[in-house]
Tab-separated table of C-alpha atoms and ligand atoms in Angstrom:
chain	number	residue	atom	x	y	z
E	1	UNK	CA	-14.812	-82.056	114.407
E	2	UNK	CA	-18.013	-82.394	116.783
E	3	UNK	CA	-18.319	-84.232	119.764
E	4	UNK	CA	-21.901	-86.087	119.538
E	5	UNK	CA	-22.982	-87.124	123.335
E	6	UNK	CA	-22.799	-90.867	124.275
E	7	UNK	CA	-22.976	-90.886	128.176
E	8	UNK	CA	-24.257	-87.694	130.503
E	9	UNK	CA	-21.995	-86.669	133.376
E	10	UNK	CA	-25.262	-88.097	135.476
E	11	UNK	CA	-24.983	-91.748	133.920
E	12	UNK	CA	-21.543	-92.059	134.951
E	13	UNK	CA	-21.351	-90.587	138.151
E	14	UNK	CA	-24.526	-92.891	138.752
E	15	UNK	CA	-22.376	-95.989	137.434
E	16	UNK	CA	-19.228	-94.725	139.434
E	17	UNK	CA	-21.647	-94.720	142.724
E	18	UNK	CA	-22.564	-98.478	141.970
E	19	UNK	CA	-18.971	-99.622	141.141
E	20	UNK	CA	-17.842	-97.626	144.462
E	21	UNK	CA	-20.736	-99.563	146.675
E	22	UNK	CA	-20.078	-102.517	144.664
E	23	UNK	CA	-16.121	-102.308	145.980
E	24	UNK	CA	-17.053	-101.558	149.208
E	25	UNK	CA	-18.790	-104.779	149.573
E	26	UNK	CA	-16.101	-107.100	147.728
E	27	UNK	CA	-13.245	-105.263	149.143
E	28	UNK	CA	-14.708	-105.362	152.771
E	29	UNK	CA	-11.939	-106.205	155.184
E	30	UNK	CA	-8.980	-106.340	152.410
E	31	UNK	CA	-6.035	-104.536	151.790
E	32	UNK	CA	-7.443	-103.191	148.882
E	33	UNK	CA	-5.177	-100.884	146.396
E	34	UNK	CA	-6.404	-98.873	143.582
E	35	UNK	CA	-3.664	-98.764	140.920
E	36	UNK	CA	-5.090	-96.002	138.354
E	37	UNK	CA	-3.424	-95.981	134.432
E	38	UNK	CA	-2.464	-92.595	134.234
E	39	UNK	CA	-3.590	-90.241	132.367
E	40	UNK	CA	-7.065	-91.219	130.909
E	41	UNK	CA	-8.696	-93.078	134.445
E	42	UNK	CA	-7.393	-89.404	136.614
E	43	UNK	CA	-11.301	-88.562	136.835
E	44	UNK	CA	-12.670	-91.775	137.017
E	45	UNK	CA	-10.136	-92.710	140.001
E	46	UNK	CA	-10.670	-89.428	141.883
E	47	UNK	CA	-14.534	-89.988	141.337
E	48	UNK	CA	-14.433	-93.812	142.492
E	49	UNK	CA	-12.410	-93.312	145.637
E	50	UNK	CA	-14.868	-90.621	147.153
E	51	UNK	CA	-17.590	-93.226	146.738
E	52	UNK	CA	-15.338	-96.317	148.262
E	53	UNK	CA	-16.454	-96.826	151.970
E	54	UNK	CA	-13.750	-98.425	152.909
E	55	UNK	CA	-9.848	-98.008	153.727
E	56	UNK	CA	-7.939	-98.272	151.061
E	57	UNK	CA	-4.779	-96.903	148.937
E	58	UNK	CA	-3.703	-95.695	145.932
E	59	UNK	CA	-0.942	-95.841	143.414
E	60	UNK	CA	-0.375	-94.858	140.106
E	61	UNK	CA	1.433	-95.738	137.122
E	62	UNK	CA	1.568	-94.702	133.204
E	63	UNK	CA	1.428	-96.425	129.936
E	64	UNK	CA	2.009	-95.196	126.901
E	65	UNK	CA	1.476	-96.872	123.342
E	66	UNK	CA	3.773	-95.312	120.868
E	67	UNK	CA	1.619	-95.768	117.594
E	68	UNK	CA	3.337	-96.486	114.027
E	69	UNK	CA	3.110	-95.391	111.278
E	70	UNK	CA	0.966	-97.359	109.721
E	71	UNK	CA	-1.241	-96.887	112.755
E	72	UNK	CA	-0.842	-99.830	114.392
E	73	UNK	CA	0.257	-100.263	117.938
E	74	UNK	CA	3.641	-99.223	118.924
E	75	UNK	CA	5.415	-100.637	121.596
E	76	UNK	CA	4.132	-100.083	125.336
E	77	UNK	CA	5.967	-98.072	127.610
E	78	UNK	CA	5.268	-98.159	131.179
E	79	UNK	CA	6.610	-95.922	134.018
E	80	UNK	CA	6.177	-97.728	137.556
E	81	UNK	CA	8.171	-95.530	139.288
E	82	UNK	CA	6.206	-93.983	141.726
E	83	UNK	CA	4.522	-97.305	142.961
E	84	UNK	CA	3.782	-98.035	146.414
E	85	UNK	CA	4.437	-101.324	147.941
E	86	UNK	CA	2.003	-103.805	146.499
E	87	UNK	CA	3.143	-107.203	148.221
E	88	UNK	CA	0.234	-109.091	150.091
E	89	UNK	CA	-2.152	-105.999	148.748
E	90	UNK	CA	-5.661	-106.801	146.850
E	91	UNK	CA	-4.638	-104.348	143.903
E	92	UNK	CA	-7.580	-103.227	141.266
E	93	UNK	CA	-6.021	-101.670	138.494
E	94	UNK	CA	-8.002	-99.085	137.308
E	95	UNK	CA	-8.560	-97.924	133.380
E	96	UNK	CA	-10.261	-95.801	131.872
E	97	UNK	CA	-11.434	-98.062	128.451
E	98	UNK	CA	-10.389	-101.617	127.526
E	99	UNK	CA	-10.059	-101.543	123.945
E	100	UNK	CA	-7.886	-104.321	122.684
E	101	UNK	CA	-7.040	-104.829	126.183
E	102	UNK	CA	-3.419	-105.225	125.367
E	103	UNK	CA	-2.931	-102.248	127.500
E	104	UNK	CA	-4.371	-103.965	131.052
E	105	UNK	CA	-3.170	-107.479	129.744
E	106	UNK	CA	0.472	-106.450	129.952
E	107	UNK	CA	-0.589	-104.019	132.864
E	108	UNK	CA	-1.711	-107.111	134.610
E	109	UNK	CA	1.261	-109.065	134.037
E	110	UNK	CA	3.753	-106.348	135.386
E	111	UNK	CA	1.764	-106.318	138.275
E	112	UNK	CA	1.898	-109.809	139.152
E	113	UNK	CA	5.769	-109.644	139.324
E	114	UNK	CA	5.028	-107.211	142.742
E	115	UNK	CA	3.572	-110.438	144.095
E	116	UNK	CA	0.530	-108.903	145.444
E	117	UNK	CA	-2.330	-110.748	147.552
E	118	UNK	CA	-4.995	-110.553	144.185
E	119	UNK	CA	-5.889	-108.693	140.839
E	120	UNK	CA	-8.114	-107.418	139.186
E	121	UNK	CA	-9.543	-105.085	137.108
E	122	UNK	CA	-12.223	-102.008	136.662
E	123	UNK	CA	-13.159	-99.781	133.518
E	124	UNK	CA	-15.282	-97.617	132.706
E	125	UNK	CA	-15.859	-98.567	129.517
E	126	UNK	CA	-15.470	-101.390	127.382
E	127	UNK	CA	-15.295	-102.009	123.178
E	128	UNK	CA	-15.757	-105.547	124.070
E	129	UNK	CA	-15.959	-106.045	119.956
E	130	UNK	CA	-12.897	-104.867	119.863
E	131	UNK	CA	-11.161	-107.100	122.839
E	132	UNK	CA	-8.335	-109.683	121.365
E	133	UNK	CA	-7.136	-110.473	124.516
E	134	UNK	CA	-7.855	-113.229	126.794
E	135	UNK	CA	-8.534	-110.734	129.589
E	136	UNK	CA	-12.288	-110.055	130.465
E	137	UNK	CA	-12.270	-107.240	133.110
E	138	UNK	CA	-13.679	-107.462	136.479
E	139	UNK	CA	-15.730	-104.063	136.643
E	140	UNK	CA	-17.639	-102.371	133.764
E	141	UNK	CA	-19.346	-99.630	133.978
E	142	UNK	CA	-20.795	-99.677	130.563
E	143	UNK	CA	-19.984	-101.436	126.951
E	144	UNK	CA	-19.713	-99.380	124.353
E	145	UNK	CA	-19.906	-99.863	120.521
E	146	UNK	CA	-16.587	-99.585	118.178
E	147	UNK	CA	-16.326	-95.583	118.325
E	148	UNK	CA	-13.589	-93.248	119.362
E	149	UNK	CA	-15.010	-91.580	122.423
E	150	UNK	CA	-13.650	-88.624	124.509
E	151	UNK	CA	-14.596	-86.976	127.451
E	152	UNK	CA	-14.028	-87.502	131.430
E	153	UNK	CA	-10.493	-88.298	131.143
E	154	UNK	CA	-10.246	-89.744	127.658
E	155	UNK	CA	-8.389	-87.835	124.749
E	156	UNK	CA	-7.979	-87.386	121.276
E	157	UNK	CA	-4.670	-86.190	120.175
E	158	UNK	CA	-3.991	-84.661	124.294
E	159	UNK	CA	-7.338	-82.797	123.946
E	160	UNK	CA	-11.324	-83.517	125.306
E	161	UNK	CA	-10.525	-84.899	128.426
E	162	UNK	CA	-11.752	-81.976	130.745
E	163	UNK	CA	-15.781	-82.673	128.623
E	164	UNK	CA	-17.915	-83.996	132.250
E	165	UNK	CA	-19.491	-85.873	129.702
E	166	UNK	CA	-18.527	-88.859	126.824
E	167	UNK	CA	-18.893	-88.269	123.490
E	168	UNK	CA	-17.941	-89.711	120.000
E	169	UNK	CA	-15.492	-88.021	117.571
E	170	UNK	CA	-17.030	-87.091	114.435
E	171	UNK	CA	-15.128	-86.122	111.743
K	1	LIG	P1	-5.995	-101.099	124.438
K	1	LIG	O1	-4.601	-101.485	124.843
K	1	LIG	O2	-6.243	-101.310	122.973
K	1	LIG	O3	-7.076	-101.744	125.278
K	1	LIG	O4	-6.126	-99.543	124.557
K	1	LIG	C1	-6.033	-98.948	125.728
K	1	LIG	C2	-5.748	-97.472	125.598
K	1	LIG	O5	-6.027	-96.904	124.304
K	1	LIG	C3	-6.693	-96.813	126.548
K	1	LIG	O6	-6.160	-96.785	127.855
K	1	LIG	C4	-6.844	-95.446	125.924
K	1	LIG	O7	-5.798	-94.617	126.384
K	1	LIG	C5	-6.695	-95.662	124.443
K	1	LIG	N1	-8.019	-95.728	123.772
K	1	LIG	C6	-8.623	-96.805	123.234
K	1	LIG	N2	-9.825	-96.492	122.707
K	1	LIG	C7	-9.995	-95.162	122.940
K	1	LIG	C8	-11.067	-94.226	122.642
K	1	LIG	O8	-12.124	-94.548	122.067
K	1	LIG	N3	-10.864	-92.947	123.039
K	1	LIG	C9	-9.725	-92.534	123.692
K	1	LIG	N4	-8.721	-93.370	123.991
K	1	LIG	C10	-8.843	-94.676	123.615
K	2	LIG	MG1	-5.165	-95.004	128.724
């Protein structure tokens, strides 16, 4: 299996600067709160809040698709145990790819019962050819075609995500 180089470790911290300026300016004056899907956004969300100008928080929270089978998607499992308070908060949740999107759709959803102020949403990347949810997300750093990619944060079977780079799987 070889890894065949999509996006440098320069192009994203590059797009990770801009998103962090770009949240500065949006989230001026807000209780902002960075909610970060555990595990694949860990770099992206350590990256992002160094280059966030402003106050802000963070909490995290996991979801996990158990896949069948056949392949297809399992049920999602999230763990929200170690949130913070997020009433009256401007939360961003945080990914690190929308794919379907079911993931952040349901994500969203969850949220929404914590009755914060707003949300919305930030990846880093986005199959938006693949996206059968009504959910478009608020921050992309870059679309990407319909390829399994690994690398800063994102796995394949647990391993690749310590690459500073993104790549494609080839088999
Ligand atoms: P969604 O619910 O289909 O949008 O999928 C979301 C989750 O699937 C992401 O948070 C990733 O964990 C995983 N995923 C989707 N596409 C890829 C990929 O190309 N590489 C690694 N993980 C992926
Ligand atoms: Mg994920």
């Amino acid at each position: 299996m070889t890894v065949r180089p999509l996006l440098s470790a320069e192009a994203i911290n590059a797009a990770v600067c801009d998103l962090g300026r770009r949240l500065s300016d949006d989230y001026a004056d807000r209780p902002l709160t960075i909610l970060g899907v555990l595990t694949g956004s860990i770099m992206l969300v350590t990256d992002l809040m160094r280059q966030i100008a402003i106050p802000h928080q963070l909490g995290l929270l996991q979801a996990s698709s158990y896949r069948d089978g056949d392949g297809s998607p399992g049920e999602l499992r999230i763990n929200a145990e170690f949130l913070p308070c997020l009433e009256g908060r401007d939360v961003l949740l945080v990914d690190d790819i929308l794919d379907t999107g079911r993931t952040l759709a349901r994500l969203v959803e969850e949220v929404r019962h914590l009755e914060p102020h707003s949300i919305r949403t930030a990846v880093l990347l986005w199959k938006r050819s693949r996206t059968v949810v009504d959910l478009r997300p608020d921050y992309v750093c870059f679309e990407i075609p319909d390829e399994f990619v690994v690398g800063y944060g994102l796995d394949f079977n647990g391993e690749y995500r310590h690459l500073p780079f993104i790549g494609a799987i080839e088999r």
